[in-house]
């Protein structure tokens, strides 16, 4: 297990991160998801809507591996004020620019935790009468899911630990690490 000590991050300094998904594991899983989506959307041109900022690497890798044509757009919401605790409310910070009416939409997210963000996003897109909407999330924390939400495409299920890397951040840091790392189970924030 690769580990890495957090430095220059105030109260988080000294914590030991553990790598839980390597670049190779992520690549392999994203490839499988891309194959599945390419089959499911054969003959269609879906719009992939990436949820900023966390989904950027997943969205880019997934889109590059699709065998079908697609369009890309972005939406930005905030559900976490800071640290690792969810605020419980979702705010729209940047809306999509495309017209989704009559289109097939795939919302692409980094992680589903309580499910509040995912539900908010799906409802928001559905208001504009798309032909279909599905949800692709690289990660899902099933233990944390507070509502009945089902995502069609999930990369990995994970336990209740705070994760960073491959787009996931803690206070905007660690996003650019190419693999996924977990903070200790007993992390105190
Ligand atoms: P939810 O609304 O509680 O499902 O939270 C989803 C959002 O919270 C994701 O889009 C992430 O931005 C953030 N989030 C949830 N869990 C983690 C984590 O372990 N690391 C980093 N961000 C997370
Ligand atoms: Mg996010």
PDB file of C-alpha atoms and ligand atoms in Angstrom:
ATOM      1  CA  UNK A   1       0.000   0.000   0.000  1.00  0.00           C
ATOM      2  CA  UNK A   2       1.465   3.352  -1.018  1.00  0.00           C
ATOM      3  CA  UNK A   3       1.241   6.030   1.632  1.00  0.00           C
ATOM      4  CA  UNK A   4       1.955   9.734   1.606  1.00  0.00           C
ATOM      5  CA  UNK A   5       2.255  12.288   4.373  1.00  0.00           C
ATOM      6  CA  UNK A   6       0.216  15.505   4.088  1.00  0.00           C
ATOM      7  CA  UNK A   7       2.381  18.604   4.242  1.00  0.00           C
ATOM      8  CA  UNK A   8       1.700  22.349   4.321  1.00  0.00           C
ATOM      9  CA  UNK A   9      -2.026  21.954   4.988  1.00  0.00           C
ATOM     10  CA  UNK A  10      -2.544  23.389   8.461  1.00  0.00           C
ATOM     11  CA  UNK A  11      -4.586  21.068  10.648  1.00  0.00           C
ATOM     12  CA  UNK A  12      -4.347  18.248   8.118  1.00  0.00           C
ATOM     13  CA  UNK A  13      -0.538  18.261   8.111  1.00  0.00           C
ATOM     14  CA  UNK A  14       1.003  15.022   9.313  1.00  0.00           C
ATOM     15  CA  UNK A  15      -1.984  12.853   8.319  1.00  0.00           C
ATOM     16  CA  UNK A  16      -1.024   9.751   6.355  1.00  0.00           C
ATOM     17  CA  UNK A  17      -2.898   9.195   3.088  1.00  0.00           C
ATOM     18  CA  UNK A  18      -3.289   5.666   1.683  1.00  0.00           C
ATOM     19  CA  UNK A  19      -3.597   5.044  -2.032  1.00  0.00           C
ATOM     20  CA  UNK A  20      -6.825   3.073  -2.556  1.00  0.00           C
ATOM     21  CA  UNK A  21      -7.081   3.108  -6.377  1.00  0.00           C
ATOM     22  CA  UNK A  22      -3.961   3.255  -8.522  1.00  0.00           C
ATOM     23  CA  UNK A  23      -3.775   4.928 -11.932  1.00  0.00           C
ATOM     24  CA  UNK A  24      -3.882   1.473 -13.554  1.00  0.00           C
ATOM     25  CA  UNK A  25      -7.013   0.437 -11.636  1.00  0.00           C
ATOM     26  CA  UNK A  26      -8.758   3.702 -12.513  1.00  0.00           C
ATOM     27  CA  UNK A  27      -7.796   3.414 -16.188  1.00  0.00           C
ATOM     28  CA  UNK A  28      -9.094  -0.145 -16.387  1.00  0.00           C
ATOM     29  CA  UNK A  29     -12.407   0.715 -14.738  1.00  0.00           C
ATOM     30  CA  UNK A  30     -12.944   3.890 -16.799  1.00  0.00           C
ATOM     31  CA  UNK A  31     -12.289   1.811 -19.907  1.00  0.00           C
ATOM     32  CA  UNK A  32     -14.980  -0.686 -18.859  1.00  0.00           C
ATOM     33  CA  UNK A  33     -17.475   2.102 -18.175  1.00  0.00           C
ATOM     34  CA  UNK A  34     -16.696   3.705 -21.541  1.00  0.00           C
ATOM     35  CA  UNK A  35     -17.339   0.392 -23.319  1.00  0.00           C
ATOM     36  CA  UNK A  36     -20.648  -0.014 -21.515  1.00  0.00           C
ATOM     37  CA  UNK A  37     -21.758   3.542 -22.298  1.00  0.00           C
ATOM     38  CA  UNK A  38     -20.678   3.201 -25.948  1.00  0.00           C
ATOM     39  CA  UNK A  39     -22.861   0.088 -26.261  1.00  0.00           C
ATOM     40  CA  UNK A  40     -25.823   1.594 -24.431  1.00  0.00           C
ATOM     41  CA  UNK A  41     -25.710   4.795 -26.516  1.00  0.00           C
ATOM     42  CA  UNK A  42     -24.858   3.253 -29.892  1.00  0.00           C
ATOM     43  CA  UNK A  43     -26.348   5.416 -32.656  1.00  0.00           C
ATOM     44  CA  UNK A  44     -26.945   8.331 -30.257  1.00  0.00           C
ATOM     45  CA  UNK A  45     -24.959  11.473 -29.529  1.00  0.00           C
ATOM     46  CA  UNK A  46     -25.250  12.025 -25.783  1.00  0.00           C
ATOM     47  CA  UNK A  47     -24.323  15.228 -23.991  1.00  0.00           C
ATOM     48  CA  UNK A  48     -21.919  14.511 -21.150  1.00  0.00           C
ATOM     49  CA  UNK A  49     -22.444  17.105 -18.440  1.00  0.00           C
ATOM     50  CA  UNK A  50     -19.450  17.246 -16.128  1.00  0.00           C
ATOM     51  CA  UNK A  51     -19.981  18.464 -12.589  1.00  0.00           C
ATOM     52  CA  UNK A  52     -17.250  20.986 -11.848  1.00  0.00           C
ATOM     53  CA  UNK A  53     -14.656  20.811 -10.489  1.00  0.00           C
ATOM     54  CA  UNK A  54     -14.341  17.237  -9.268  1.00  0.00           C
ATOM     55  CA  UNK A  55     -15.349  15.380 -12.431  1.00  0.00           C
ATOM     56  CA  UNK A  56     -12.822  16.923 -14.813  1.00  0.00           C
ATOM     57  CA  UNK A  57     -10.317  14.053 -15.005  1.00  0.00           C
ATOM     58  CA  UNK A  58     -12.977  11.336 -14.997  1.00  0.00           C
ATOM     59  CA  UNK A  59     -14.989  13.174 -17.653  1.00  0.00           C
ATOM     60  CA  UNK A  60     -11.924  13.717 -19.847  1.00  0.00           C
ATOM     61  CA  UNK A  61     -10.745  10.092 -19.590  1.00  0.00           C
ATOM     62  CA  UNK A  62     -14.244   8.685 -20.067  1.00  0.00           C
ATOM     63  CA  UNK A  63     -15.046  10.889 -23.071  1.00  0.00           C
ATOM     64  CA  UNK A  64     -11.734  10.036 -24.800  1.00  0.00           C
ATOM     65  CA  UNK A  65     -12.461   6.319 -24.494  1.00  0.00           C
ATOM     66  CA  UNK A  66     -16.004   6.411 -25.930  1.00  0.00           C
ATOM     67  CA  UNK A  67     -16.455   4.852 -29.367  1.00  0.00           C
ATOM     68  CA  UNK A  68     -19.469   7.079 -30.052  1.00  0.00           C
ATOM     69  CA  UNK A  69     -19.770  10.795 -30.703  1.00  0.00           C
ATOM     70  CA  UNK A  70     -20.684  12.975 -27.773  1.00  0.00           C
ATOM     71  CA  UNK A  71     -20.911  16.606 -26.730  1.00  0.00           C
ATOM     72  CA  UNK A  72     -19.501  18.062 -23.529  1.00  0.00           C
ATOM     73  CA  UNK A  73     -20.861  20.681 -21.194  1.00  0.00           C
ATOM     74  CA  UNK A  74     -20.442  21.639 -17.547  1.00  0.00           C
ATOM     75  CA  UNK A  75     -22.442  22.583 -14.485  1.00  0.00           C
ATOM     76  CA  UNK A  76     -21.097  23.777 -11.169  1.00  0.00           C
ATOM     77  CA  UNK A  77     -22.757  23.388  -7.790  1.00  0.00           C
ATOM     78  CA  UNK A  78     -21.588  23.681  -4.249  1.00  0.00           C
ATOM     79  CA  UNK A  79     -22.650  21.338  -1.518  1.00  0.00           C
ATOM     80  CA  UNK A  80     -19.561  21.416   0.674  1.00  0.00           C
ATOM     81  CA  UNK A  81     -18.697  24.695   2.318  1.00  0.00           C
ATOM     82  CA  UNK A  82     -15.273  23.525   3.448  1.00  0.00           C
ATOM     83  CA  UNK A  83     -13.514  20.612   5.003  1.00  0.00           C
ATOM     84  CA  UNK A  84     -15.156  17.224   4.789  1.00  0.00           C
ATOM     85  CA  UNK A  85     -18.632  18.036   6.048  1.00  0.00           C
ATOM     86  CA  UNK A  86     -21.570  18.476   3.681  1.00  0.00           C
ATOM     87  CA  UNK A  87     -23.687  21.560   4.212  1.00  0.00           C
ATOM     88  CA  UNK A  88     -26.822  19.624   3.264  1.00  0.00           C
ATOM     89  CA  UNK A  89     -27.954  22.251   0.741  1.00  0.00           C
ATOM     90  CA  UNK A  90     -26.988  22.426  -2.901  1.00  0.00           C
ATOM     91  CA  UNK A  91     -26.445  25.760  -4.661  1.00  0.00           C
ATOM     92  CA  UNK A  92     -26.136  26.260  -8.416  1.00  0.00           C
ATOM     93  CA  UNK A  93     -22.931  28.205  -9.190  1.00  0.00           C
ATOM     94  CA  UNK A  94     -22.747  27.776 -12.974  1.00  0.00           C
ATOM     95  CA  UNK A  95     -25.477  26.439 -15.243  1.00  0.00           C
ATOM     96  CA  UNK A  96     -25.106  24.417 -18.452  1.00  0.00           C
ATOM     97  CA  UNK A  97     -24.903  26.339 -21.743  1.00  0.00           C
ATOM     98  CA  UNK A  98     -26.392  23.660 -24.005  1.00  0.00           C
ATOM     99  CA  UNK A  99     -30.043  22.902 -24.740  1.00  0.00           C
ATOM    100  CA  UNK A 100     -30.908  19.495 -23.353  1.00  0.00           C
ATOM    101  CA  UNK A 101     -34.515  19.328 -24.583  1.00  0.00           C
ATOM    102  CA  UNK A 102     -34.976  16.107 -26.525  1.00  0.00           C
ATOM    103  CA  UNK A 103     -31.348  15.081 -25.965  1.00  0.00           C
ATOM    104  CA  UNK A 104     -29.758  12.133 -24.183  1.00  0.00           C
ATOM    105  CA  UNK A 105     -27.848  13.423 -21.190  1.00  0.00           C
ATOM    106  CA  UNK A 106     -25.254  11.700 -19.036  1.00  0.00           C
ATOM    107  CA  UNK A 107     -24.370  13.598 -15.874  1.00  0.00           C
ATOM    108  CA  UNK A 108     -20.766  12.857 -14.914  1.00  0.00           C
ATOM    109  CA  UNK A 109     -19.751  13.237 -11.271  1.00  0.00           C
ATOM    110  CA  UNK A 110     -16.714  12.305  -9.198  1.00  0.00           C
ATOM    111  CA  UNK A 111     -18.440  10.867  -6.155  1.00  0.00           C
ATOM    112  CA  UNK A 112     -21.897  10.301  -4.685  1.00  0.00           C
ATOM    113  CA  UNK A 113     -21.917  10.685  -0.918  1.00  0.00           C
ATOM    114  CA  UNK A 114     -25.319  11.590   0.588  1.00  0.00           C
ATOM    115  CA  UNK A 115     -26.820  11.696  -2.917  1.00  0.00           C
ATOM    116  CA  UNK A 116     -28.205  15.227  -2.451  1.00  0.00           C
ATOM    117  CA  UNK A 117     -26.068  16.734  -5.209  1.00  0.00           C
ATOM    118  CA  UNK A 118     -26.895  13.934  -7.628  1.00  0.00           C
ATOM    119  CA  UNK A 119     -30.622  14.236  -6.995  1.00  0.00           C
ATOM    120  CA  UNK A 120     -30.514  18.024  -7.363  1.00  0.00           C
ATOM    121  CA  UNK A 121     -28.654  17.748 -10.680  1.00  0.00           C
ATOM    122  CA  UNK A 122     -30.919  15.092 -12.137  1.00  0.00           C
ATOM    123  CA  UNK A 123     -34.051  17.092 -11.254  1.00  0.00           C
ATOM    124  CA  UNK A 124     -32.531  20.251 -12.705  1.00  0.00           C
ATOM    125  CA  UNK A 125     -31.811  18.558 -16.061  1.00  0.00           C
ATOM    126  CA  UNK A 126     -35.218  16.832 -16.110  1.00  0.00           C
ATOM    127  CA  UNK A 127     -36.966  20.232 -15.881  1.00  0.00           C
ATOM    128  CA  UNK A 128     -35.887  20.855 -19.471  1.00  0.00           C
ATOM    129  CA  UNK A 129     -37.433  17.717 -20.966  1.00  0.00           C
ATOM    130  CA  UNK A 130     -34.427  15.762 -22.186  1.00  0.00           C
ATOM    131  CA  UNK A 131     -35.067  12.484 -24.032  1.00  0.00           C
ATOM    132  CA  UNK A 132     -33.180  10.656 -21.256  1.00  0.00           C
ATOM    133  CA  UNK A 133     -30.902  11.316 -18.290  1.00  0.00           C
ATOM    134  CA  UNK A 134     -28.485   8.887 -16.702  1.00  0.00           C
ATOM    135  CA  UNK A 135     -25.858   9.388 -14.024  1.00  0.00           C
ATOM    136  CA  UNK A 136     -22.229   8.252 -14.134  1.00  0.00           C
ATOM    137  CA  UNK A 137     -20.153   8.570 -10.979  1.00  0.00           C
ATOM    138  CA  UNK A 138     -16.624   7.282 -10.581  1.00  0.00           C
ATOM    139  CA  UNK A 139     -17.229   6.606  -6.890  1.00  0.00           C
ATOM    140  CA  UNK A 140     -20.179   5.825  -4.613  1.00  0.00           C
ATOM    141  CA  UNK A 141     -20.246   5.720  -0.813  1.00  0.00           C
ATOM    142  CA  UNK A 142     -23.252   3.387  -0.307  1.00  0.00           C
ATOM    143  CA  UNK A 143     -23.139   3.689   3.503  1.00  0.00           C
ATOM    144  CA  UNK A 144     -23.601   7.441   3.255  1.00  0.00           C
ATOM    145  CA  UNK A 145     -26.465   7.526   0.775  1.00  0.00           C
ATOM    146  CA  UNK A 146     -29.314   9.310   2.561  1.00  0.00           C
ATOM    147  CA  UNK A 147     -31.945   8.956  -0.139  1.00  0.00           C
ATOM    148  CA  UNK A 148     -33.167   6.588  -2.783  1.00  0.00           C
ATOM    149  CA  UNK A 149     -30.908   7.493  -5.684  1.00  0.00           C
ATOM    150  CA  UNK A 150     -29.630   5.088  -8.303  1.00  0.00           C
ATOM    151  CA  UNK A 151     -26.771   5.894 -10.642  1.00  0.00           C
ATOM    152  CA  UNK A 152     -26.633   3.897 -13.860  1.00  0.00           C
ATOM    153  CA  UNK A 153     -22.819   3.868 -14.093  1.00  0.00           C
ATOM    154  CA  UNK A 154     -20.585   3.505 -11.027  1.00  0.00           C
ATOM    155  CA  UNK A 155     -16.825   3.006 -11.100  1.00  0.00           C
ATOM    156  CA  UNK A 156     -16.143   1.829  -7.554  1.00  0.00           C
ATOM    157  CA  UNK A 157     -18.041   1.548  -4.281  1.00  0.00           C
ATOM    158  CA  UNK A 158     -16.071   2.842  -1.316  1.00  0.00           C
ATOM    159  CA  UNK A 159     -16.433   2.925   2.469  1.00  0.00           C
ATOM    160  CA  UNK A 160     -17.048   6.028   4.521  1.00  0.00           C
ATOM    161  CA  UNK A 161     -13.600   7.629   4.243  1.00  0.00           C
ATOM    162  CA  UNK A 162     -12.651  11.002   2.897  1.00  0.00           C
ATOM    163  CA  UNK A 163     -10.983  10.616  -0.503  1.00  0.00           C
ATOM    164  CA  UNK A 164      -8.771  12.907  -2.551  1.00  0.00           C
ATOM    165  CA  UNK A 165      -7.030  12.840  -5.920  1.00  0.00           C
ATOM    166  CA  UNK A 166      -8.114  12.303  -9.546  1.00  0.00           C
ATOM    167  CA  UNK A 167     -10.343  15.378  -9.246  1.00  0.00           C
ATOM    168  CA  UNK A 168     -11.410  14.962  -5.617  1.00  0.00           C
ATOM    169  CA  UNK A 169     -10.278  17.722  -3.295  1.00  0.00           C
ATOM    170  CA  UNK A 170     -10.014  18.772   0.287  1.00  0.00           C
ATOM    171  CA  UNK A 171     -10.328  22.567   0.425  1.00  0.00           C
ATOM    172  CA  UNK A 172      -9.338  22.685  -3.288  1.00  0.00           C
ATOM    173  CA  UNK A 173      -6.070  20.779  -2.693  1.00  0.00           C
ATOM    174  CA  UNK A 174      -4.992  17.322  -3.951  1.00  0.00           C
ATOM    175  CA  UNK A 175      -7.179  17.372  -7.094  1.00  0.00           C
ATOM    176  CA  UNK A 176      -4.231  16.892  -9.434  1.00  0.00           C
ATOM    177  CA  UNK A 177      -2.936  13.680  -7.877  1.00  0.00           C
ATOM    178  CA  UNK A 178      -3.311  11.043 -10.627  1.00  0.00           C
ATOM    179  CA  UNK A 179      -4.638   8.302  -8.335  1.00  0.00           C
ATOM    180  CA  UNK A 180      -7.164   8.170  -5.469  1.00  0.00           C
ATOM    181  CA  UNK A 181      -6.083   8.418  -1.837  1.00  0.00           C
ATOM    182  CA  UNK A 182      -7.949   8.041   1.471  1.00  0.00           C
ATOM    183  CA  UNK A 183      -7.545   9.937   4.714  1.00  0.00           C
ATOM    184  CA  UNK A 184      -7.348   7.785   7.862  1.00  0.00           C
ATOM    185  CA  UNK A 185     -10.649   6.317   9.082  1.00  0.00           C
ATOM    186  CA  UNK A 186     -10.438   8.237  12.348  1.00  0.00           C
ATOM    187  CA  UNK A 187      -9.568  11.530  10.650  1.00  0.00           C
ATOM    188  CA  UNK A 188     -10.526  14.317  13.031  1.00  0.00           C
ATOM    189  CA  UNK A 189     -11.750  17.515  11.364  1.00  0.00           C
TER     190      UNK A 189
HETATM  191  P1  LIG B   1     -23.349  14.565  -1.764  1.00  0.00           P
HETATM  192  O1  LIG B   1     -24.261  15.657  -2.216  1.00  0.00           O
HETATM  193  O2  LIG B   1     -23.348  14.412  -0.253  1.00  0.00           O
HETATM  194  O3  LIG B   1     -23.592  13.248  -2.461  1.00  0.00           O
HETATM  195  O4  LIG B   1     -21.879  15.038  -2.056  1.00  0.00           O
HETATM  196  C1  LIG B   1     -21.341  14.970  -3.314  1.00  0.00           C
HETATM  197  C2  LIG B   1     -20.213  15.940  -3.461  1.00  0.00           C
HETATM  198  O5  LIG B   1     -19.461  16.058  -2.255  1.00  0.00           O
HETATM  199  C3  LIG B   1     -19.252  15.451  -4.515  1.00  0.00           C
HETATM  200  O6  LIG B   1     -19.542  16.077  -5.733  1.00  0.00           O
HETATM  201  C4  LIG B   1     -17.909  15.882  -3.975  1.00  0.00           C
HETATM  202  O7  LIG B   1     -17.602  17.167  -4.480  1.00  0.00           O
HETATM  203  C5  LIG B   1     -18.085  15.996  -2.494  1.00  0.00           C
HETATM  204  N1  LIG B   1     -17.534  14.815  -1.794  1.00  0.00           N
HETATM  205  C6  LIG B   1     -18.213  13.820  -1.204  1.00  0.00           C
HETATM  206  N2  LIG B   1     -17.395  12.905  -0.667  1.00  0.00           N
HETATM  207  C7  LIG B   1     -16.138  13.333  -0.934  1.00  0.00           C
HETATM  208  C8  LIG B   1     -14.826  12.785  -0.634  1.00  0.00           C
HETATM  209  O8  LIG B   1     -14.637  11.728  -0.006  1.00  0.00           O
HETATM  210  N3  LIG B   1     -13.790  13.540  -1.098  1.00  0.00           N
HETATM  211  C9  LIG B   1     -13.934  14.703  -1.774  1.00  0.00           C
HETATM  212  N4  LIG B   1     -15.129  15.222  -2.083  1.00  0.00           N
HETATM  213  C10 LIG B   1     -16.227  14.550  -1.656  1.00  0.00           C
HETATM  214 MG1  LIG B   2     -18.023  17.301  -6.760  1.00  0.00          MG
END
